[in-house]
Protein backbone atom coordinates (compact mmCIF):
# COMPACT_ATOMS: atom_id res chain seq x y z
CA UNK A 1 0.00 0.00 0.00
CA UNK A 2 1.35 3.44 -0.90
CA UNK A 3 1.69 5.67 2.15
CA UNK A 4 0.51 9.22 1.58
CA UNK A 5 2.25 12.20 3.14
CA UNK A 6 -1.00 13.20 4.83
CA UNK A 7 -0.97 9.93 6.78
CA UNK A 8 1.96 11.22 8.83
CA UNK A 9 1.78 13.89 11.49
CA UNK A 10 4.85 16.01 10.78
CA UNK A 11 6.03 18.32 13.54
CA UNK A 12 9.34 19.34 11.99
CA UNK A 13 10.51 20.15 8.51
CA UNK A 14 14.12 19.17 9.16
CA UNK A 15 15.94 16.93 11.63
CA UNK A 16 19.65 17.71 11.98
CA UNK A 17 21.89 14.75 12.84
CA UNK A 18 25.37 15.82 13.91
CA UNK A 19 28.36 15.13 16.13
CA UNK A 20 28.16 18.06 18.51
CA UNK A 21 31.84 18.45 19.31
CA UNK A 22 32.61 18.81 15.59
CA UNK A 23 30.02 21.23 14.23
CA UNK A 24 27.34 22.33 16.71
CA UNK A 25 28.97 25.74 17.26
CA UNK A 26 30.17 26.15 13.68
CA UNK A 27 28.71 24.74 10.47
CA UNK A 28 25.61 22.95 11.81
CA UNK A 29 24.82 25.77 14.21
CA UNK A 30 24.96 28.25 11.34
CA UNK A 31 22.85 25.96 9.15
CA UNK A 32 20.24 25.68 11.91
CA UNK A 33 19.89 29.45 12.21
CA UNK A 34 19.75 29.87 8.42
CA UNK A 35 16.90 27.35 8.23
CA UNK A 36 15.05 28.99 11.13
CA UNK A 37 15.41 32.41 9.51
CA UNK A 38 13.41 31.03 6.57
CA UNK A 39 10.69 29.77 8.96
CA UNK A 40 11.77 26.16 8.45
CA UNK A 41 10.94 24.20 11.61
CA UNK A 42 14.16 22.45 12.51
CA UNK A 43 15.00 19.96 15.25
CA UNK A 44 18.51 20.58 16.54
CA UNK A 45 19.33 18.22 19.40
CA UNK A 46 20.74 19.88 22.48
CA UNK A 47 20.44 16.68 24.52
CA UNK A 48 23.17 14.51 23.04
CA UNK A 49 25.16 16.72 20.71
CA UNK A 50 28.07 16.92 23.16
CA UNK A 51 28.16 13.29 24.28
CA UNK A 52 31.69 12.38 25.29
CA UNK A 53 31.12 8.70 25.91
CA UNK A 54 28.89 5.87 24.84
CA UNK A 55 27.81 4.61 28.23
CA UNK A 56 24.13 4.82 27.29
CA UNK A 57 23.46 3.49 23.83
CA UNK A 58 19.70 3.94 23.79
CA UNK A 59 18.50 7.13 22.17
CA UNK A 60 16.12 9.29 24.21
CA UNK A 61 12.49 8.78 23.07
CA UNK A 62 12.30 12.49 22.23
CA UNK A 63 15.03 12.06 19.59
CA UNK A 64 13.40 9.02 17.99
CA UNK A 65 10.05 10.81 17.98
CA UNK A 66 11.59 13.90 16.36
CA UNK A 67 13.15 11.81 13.59
CA UNK A 68 9.81 10.17 12.80
CA UNK A 69 8.02 13.54 12.86
CA UNK A 70 10.39 15.20 10.38
CA UNK A 71 9.99 15.53 6.62
CA UNK A 72 13.72 15.76 5.90
CA UNK A 73 16.80 14.54 7.77
CA UNK A 74 20.14 16.25 7.15
CA UNK A 75 23.08 14.13 8.32
CA UNK A 76 26.29 16.10 8.91
CA UNK A 77 28.99 13.46 8.57
CA UNK A 78 32.03 14.96 10.26
CA UNK A 79 35.34 13.52 11.45
CA UNK A 80 34.05 12.19 14.78
CA UNK A 81 30.48 11.31 13.74
CA UNK A 82 31.13 7.55 13.75
CA UNK A 83 32.74 7.65 17.20
CA UNK A 84 29.31 8.30 18.71
CA UNK A 85 26.98 5.35 19.20
CA UNK A 86 24.18 7.90 19.57
CA UNK A 87 24.88 9.39 16.15
CA UNK A 88 25.02 5.97 14.53
CA UNK A 89 21.78 4.92 16.17
CA UNK A 90 20.19 8.16 14.95
CA UNK A 91 21.39 7.31 11.46
CA UNK A 92 19.79 3.85 11.60
CA UNK A 93 16.46 5.40 12.63
CA UNK A 94 16.73 8.04 9.90
CA UNK A 95 17.31 5.46 7.17
CA UNK A 96 14.39 3.40 8.46
CA UNK A 97 12.18 6.47 8.02
CA UNK A 98 13.56 6.93 4.52
CA UNK A 99 12.48 3.38 3.67
CA UNK A 100 9.14 3.28 5.48
CA UNK A 101 7.94 6.88 5.15
CA UNK A 102 9.79 8.18 2.07
CA UNK A 103 11.56 10.71 4.26
CA UNK A 104 14.18 12.73 2.40
CA UNK A 105 17.70 12.13 3.69
CA UNK A 106 20.58 14.40 2.68
CA UNK A 107 24.17 13.68 3.76
CA UNK A 108 26.68 16.49 4.15
CA UNK A 109 30.27 15.30 4.01
CA UNK A 110 31.86 17.88 6.27
CA UNK A 111 35.60 17.83 5.62
CA UNK A 112 35.49 14.05 5.13
CA UNK A 113 35.81 11.86 2.06
CA UNK A 114 32.55 10.06 1.09
CA UNK A 115 34.64 7.00 0.23
CA UNK A 116 35.98 6.89 3.82
CA UNK A 117 32.38 6.87 5.07
CA UNK A 118 31.35 4.19 2.58
CA UNK A 119 34.25 1.85 3.28
CA UNK A 120 34.80 2.91 6.91
CA UNK A 121 38.38 3.97 6.31
CA UNK A 122 40.49 6.50 8.21
CA UNK A 123 38.77 8.03 11.26
CA UNK A 124 35.55 6.20 10.40
CA UNK A 125 37.34 2.86 10.41
CA UNK A 126 39.11 3.65 13.69
CA UNK A 127 35.83 4.71 15.33
CA UNK A 128 33.96 1.58 14.25
CA UNK A 129 36.86 -0.57 15.44
CA UNK A 130 36.64 0.93 18.95
CA UNK A 131 32.86 0.55 19.12
CA UNK A 132 33.06 -3.06 17.98
CA UNK A 133 34.52 -4.09 21.33
CA UNK A 134 31.46 -2.93 23.29
CA UNK A 135 28.67 -3.06 20.71
CA UNK A 136 29.49 -6.01 18.49
CA UNK A 137 25.80 -6.76 17.88
CA UNK A 138 25.08 -3.24 16.63
CA UNK A 139 28.18 -2.67 14.51
CA UNK A 140 26.99 -4.55 11.38
CA UNK A 141 23.85 -2.40 11.35
CA UNK A 142 25.88 0.78 11.78
CA UNK A 143 28.29 -0.21 9.00
CA UNK A 144 25.37 -0.84 6.67
CA UNK A 145 23.86 2.54 7.58
CA UNK A 146 27.13 4.37 6.87
CA UNK A 147 27.45 2.57 3.54
CA UNK A 148 23.86 3.42 2.62
CA UNK A 149 24.01 7.11 3.56
CA UNK A 150 27.30 7.58 1.70
CA UNK A 151 25.55 6.58 -1.53
CA UNK A 152 22.82 9.20 -1.21
CA UNK A 153 22.89 12.51 -3.04
CA UNK A 154 24.05 15.34 -0.80
CA UNK A 155 26.77 17.96 -0.42
CA UNK A 156 30.51 17.80 0.12
CA UNK A 157 31.93 20.65 2.17
CA UNK A 158 35.58 21.53 2.12
CA UNK A 159 36.35 23.45 -1.04
CA UNK A 160 33.84 26.35 -0.98
CA UNK A 161 32.68 29.08 1.37
CA UNK A 162 30.47 27.88 4.21
CA UNK A 163 27.73 30.43 3.51
CA UNK A 164 27.49 29.25 -0.10
CA UNK A 165 26.81 25.61 0.77
CA UNK A 166 24.40 26.63 3.55
CA UNK A 167 22.52 28.80 1.07
CA UNK A 168 22.24 25.86 -1.35
CA UNK A 169 20.93 23.57 1.42
CA UNK A 170 18.34 26.12 2.52
CA UNK A 171 17.17 26.67 -1.07
CA UNK A 172 16.84 22.91 -1.65
CA UNK A 173 14.91 22.56 1.60
CA UNK A 174 12.44 25.29 0.65
CA UNK A 175 11.85 23.65 -2.74
CA UNK A 176 11.29 20.25 -1.13
CA UNK A 177 8.73 21.36 1.46
CA UNK A 178 5.18 21.13 0.11
CA UNK A 179 3.46 22.95 2.95
CA UNK A 180 2.16 26.42 3.67
CA UNK A 181 2.42 28.31 6.92
CA UNK A 182 -1.15 29.58 6.78
CA UNK A 183 -4.32 28.54 4.95
CA UNK A 184 -6.81 31.40 4.62
CA UNK A 185 -10.46 30.36 4.52
CA UNK A 186 -12.84 33.19 3.66
CA UNK A 187 -15.87 34.23 1.63
CA UNK A 188 -14.51 36.02 -1.43
CA UNK A 189 -17.43 38.36 -1.99
CA UNK A 190 -17.17 39.66 1.59
CA UNK A 191 -13.47 40.19 2.24
CA UNK A 192 -11.22 39.22 -0.71
CA UNK A 193 -10.49 42.80 -1.74
CA UNK A 194 -10.63 44.26 1.75
CA UNK A 195 -9.78 42.64 5.09
CA UNK A 196 -8.54 39.21 3.91
CA UNK A 197 -6.60 40.72 1.02
CA UNK A 198 -4.81 43.12 3.36
CA UNK A 199 -4.18 40.32 5.89
CA UNK A 200 -2.68 38.15 3.15
CA UNK A 201 -0.18 40.82 2.12
CA UNK A 202 0.69 41.67 5.75
CA UNK A 203 1.52 38.02 6.47
CA UNK A 204 3.49 37.72 3.23
CA UNK A 205 5.61 40.74 4.16
CA UNK A 206 6.65 38.88 7.32
CA UNK A 207 7.78 35.89 5.29
CA UNK A 208 4.80 33.58 5.83
CA UNK A 209 3.88 31.16 3.03
CA UNK A 210 0.15 31.65 2.53
CA UNK A 211 -2.43 29.66 0.61
CA UNK A 212 -5.16 31.99 -0.62
CA UNK A 213 -7.24 30.70 -3.52
CA UNK A 214 -7.49 32.88 -6.61
CA UNK A 215 -10.68 33.99 -8.31
CA UNK A 216 -10.66 31.15 -10.79
CA UNK A 217 -10.14 28.33 -8.35
CA UNK A 218 -13.69 28.08 -7.09
CA UNK A 219 -15.87 26.20 -9.53
CA UNK A 220 -18.63 23.61 -9.35
CA UNK A 221 -20.19 22.32 -6.16
CA UNK A 222 -17.30 20.27 -4.83
CA UNK A 223 -14.16 21.50 -3.15
CA UNK A 224 -11.08 20.83 -5.28
CA UNK A 225 -8.32 18.38 -4.41
CA UNK A 226 -5.88 21.30 -4.57
CA UNK A 227 -7.65 23.01 -1.68
CA UNK A 228 -7.91 19.83 0.38
CA UNK A 229 -4.18 19.21 0.01
CA UNK A 230 -3.38 22.83 0.82
CA UNK A 231 -5.35 22.57 4.07
CA UNK A 232 -3.55 19.34 5.03
CA UNK A 233 -0.15 20.84 4.29
CA UNK A 234 -0.63 24.05 6.26
CA UNK A 235 0.70 24.68 9.75
CA UNK A 236 -2.47 26.48 10.76
CA UNK A 237 -5.69 27.83 9.29
CA UNK A 238 -7.19 31.28 9.72
CA UNK A 239 -10.96 31.21 9.14
CA UNK A 240 -12.49 34.62 8.38
CA UNK A 241 -16.15 34.15 9.33
CA UNK A 242 -18.09 36.95 7.64
CA UNK A 243 -21.74 37.69 6.83
CA UNK A 244 -22.01 35.40 3.80
CA UNK A 245 -19.50 32.68 4.75
CA UNK A 246 -22.29 30.29 5.75
CA UNK A 247 -23.99 30.57 2.35
CA UNK A 248 -20.99 29.14 0.49
CA UNK A 249 -20.93 25.34 0.31
CA UNK A 250 -17.34 25.73 -0.83
CA UNK A 251 -16.38 27.60 2.36
CA UNK A 252 -18.30 25.12 4.50
CA UNK A 253 -16.53 22.15 2.90
CA UNK A 254 -13.23 23.90 3.57
CA UNK A 255 -14.25 24.37 7.18
CA UNK A 256 -15.15 20.69 7.60
CA UNK A 257 -11.69 19.71 6.32
CA UNK A 258 -10.00 22.31 8.54
CA UNK A 259 -11.75 21.03 11.66
CA UNK A 260 -10.86 17.46 10.66
CA UNK A 261 -7.17 18.46 10.48
CA UNK A 262 -7.52 20.10 13.88
CA UNK A 263 -8.65 16.78 15.37
CA UNK A 264 -6.43 14.39 13.44
CA UNK A 265 -3.24 16.43 13.00
CA UNK A 266 -3.58 18.86 15.91
CA UNK A 267 -3.52 21.72 13.43
CA UNK A 268 -4.02 25.17 14.92
CA UNK A 269 -7.32 26.78 13.84
CA UNK A 270 -7.85 30.48 14.39
CA UNK A 271 -11.31 31.95 13.72
CA UNK A 272 -11.80 35.66 13.06
CA UNK A 273 -15.37 36.86 13.52
CA UNK A 274 -15.54 39.64 10.96
CA UNK A 275 -18.31 42.06 11.92
CA UNK A 276 -20.56 39.22 13.10
CA UNK A 277 -21.31 37.71 16.51
CA UNK A 278 -19.59 34.52 17.63
CA UNK A 279 -22.91 33.24 19.02
CA UNK A 280 -24.55 33.54 15.58
CA UNK A 281 -21.96 31.14 14.17
CA UNK A 282 -22.16 28.75 17.12
CA UNK A 283 -25.98 28.62 17.20
CA UNK A 284 -26.55 29.27 13.50
CA UNK A 285 -28.73 32.34 13.96
CA UNK A 286 -29.22 35.51 11.86
CA UNK A 287 -27.35 35.20 8.53
CA UNK A 288 -25.93 31.81 9.51
CA UNK A 289 -29.40 30.54 10.42
CA UNK A 290 -30.76 31.74 7.07
CA UNK A 291 -27.85 30.13 5.25
CA UNK A 292 -28.38 26.77 6.93
CA UNK A 293 -32.12 26.95 6.20
CA UNK A 294 -31.32 27.57 2.54
CA UNK A 295 -28.99 24.56 2.49
CA UNK A 296 -31.65 22.37 4.15
CA UNK A 297 -34.20 23.47 1.54
CA UNK A 298 -31.77 22.59 -1.22
CA UNK A 299 -30.22 19.36 0.11
CA UNK A 300 -32.81 18.19 2.66
CA UNK A 301 -32.92 18.45 6.44
CA UNK A 302 -31.35 15.02 6.85
CA UNK A 303 -28.49 15.77 4.47
CA UNK A 304 -25.17 14.45 5.77
CA UNK A 305 -23.37 17.49 4.40
CA UNK A 306 -25.68 19.92 6.19
CA UNK A 307 -25.10 18.06 9.47
CA UNK A 308 -21.32 18.25 8.91
CA UNK A 309 -21.52 21.97 8.12
CA UNK A 310 -23.56 22.73 11.23
CA UNK A 311 -21.17 20.73 13.40
CA UNK A 312 -18.10 22.44 11.91
CA UNK A 313 -19.60 25.91 12.48
CA UNK A 314 -20.39 25.09 16.10
CA UNK A 315 -16.88 23.72 16.66
CA UNK A 316 -14.99 26.62 15.07
CA UNK A 317 -17.06 29.11 17.08
CA UNK A 318 -15.72 27.50 20.26
CA UNK A 319 -12.08 27.82 19.19
CA UNK A 320 -9.98 30.68 20.52
CA UNK A 321 -10.04 33.52 18.02
CA UNK A 322 -10.58 37.24 17.49
CA UNK A 323 -13.53 39.55 16.89
CA UNK A 324 -13.39 42.62 14.66
CA UNK A 325 -16.31 45.01 15.00
CA UNK A 326 -17.72 47.75 12.82
CA UNK A 327 -15.94 50.63 14.57
CA UNK A 328 -12.41 49.13 14.64
CA UNK A 329 -9.52 50.12 12.40
CA UNK A 330 -8.72 47.09 10.28
CA UNK A 331 -5.02 47.92 9.88
CA UNK A 332 -4.54 47.88 13.67
CA UNK A 333 -6.40 44.58 13.94
CA UNK A 334 -4.34 43.04 11.13
CA UNK A 335 -1.12 44.14 12.84
CA UNK A 336 -2.19 42.29 16.00
CA UNK A 337 -3.02 39.15 14.00
CA UNK A 338 0.39 39.15 12.33
CA UNK A 339 2.12 39.58 15.70
CA UNK A 340 0.13 36.69 17.12
CA UNK A 341 0.89 34.55 14.08
CA UNK A 342 4.62 35.13 14.58
CA UNK A 343 4.32 34.27 18.27
CA UNK A 344 2.24 31.16 17.53
CA UNK A 345 4.75 29.90 14.98
CA UNK A 346 7.64 30.37 17.39
CA UNK A 347 5.88 28.11 19.89
CA UNK A 348 4.78 25.41 17.44
mmCIF file with all atom_site columns, C-alpha atoms in Angstrom, residues 195 324 327-336:
data_model
loop_
_atom_site.group_PDB
_atom_site.id
_atom_site.type_symbol
_atom_site.label_atom_id
_atom_site.label_alt_id
_atom_site.label_comp_id
_atom_site.label_asym_id
_atom_site.label_entity_id
_atom_site.label_seq_id
_atom_site.pdbx_PDB_ins_code
_atom_site.Cartn_x
_atom_site.Cartn_y
_atom_site.Cartn_z
_atom_site.occupancy
_atom_site.B_iso_or_equiv
_atom_site.pdbx_formal_charge
_atom_site.auth_seq_id
_atom_site.auth_comp_id
_atom_site.auth_asym_id
_atom_site.auth_atom_id
_atom_site.pdbx_PDB_model_num
ATOM 1  C CA . UNK A 1 195 ? -9.785  42.641 5.091  1.00 0.00 ? 195 UNK A CA 1
ATOM 2  C CA . UNK A 1 324 ? -13.386 42.617 14.662 1.00 0.00 ? 324 UNK A CA 1
ATOM 3  C CA . UNK A 1 327 ? -15.938 50.629 14.573 1.00 0.00 ? 327 UNK A CA 1
ATOM 4  C CA . UNK A 1 328 ? -12.415 49.125 14.642 1.00 0.00 ? 328 UNK A CA 1
ATOM 5  C CA . UNK A 1 329 ? -9.525  50.124 12.400 1.00 0.00 ? 329 UNK A CA 1
ATOM 6  C CA . UNK A 1 330 ? -8.720  47.093 10.278 1.00 0.00 ? 330 UNK A CA 1
ATOM 7  C CA . UNK A 1 331 ? -5.019  47.921 9.878  1.00 0.00 ? 331 UNK A CA 1
ATOM 8  C CA . UNK A 1 332 ? -4.536  47.875 13.667 1.00 0.00 ? 332 UNK A CA 1
ATOM 9  C CA . UNK A 1 333 ? -6.399  44.578 13.942 1.00 0.00 ? 333 UNK A CA 1
ATOM 10 C CA . UNK A 1 334 ? -4.335  43.040 11.133 1.00 0.00 ? 334 UNK A CA 1
ATOM 11 C CA . UNK A 1 335 ? -1.118  44.140 12.841 1.00 0.00 ? 335 UNK A CA 1
ATOM 12 C CA . UNK A 1 336 ? -2.186  42.290 16.000 1.00 0.00 ? 336 UNK A CA 1
#
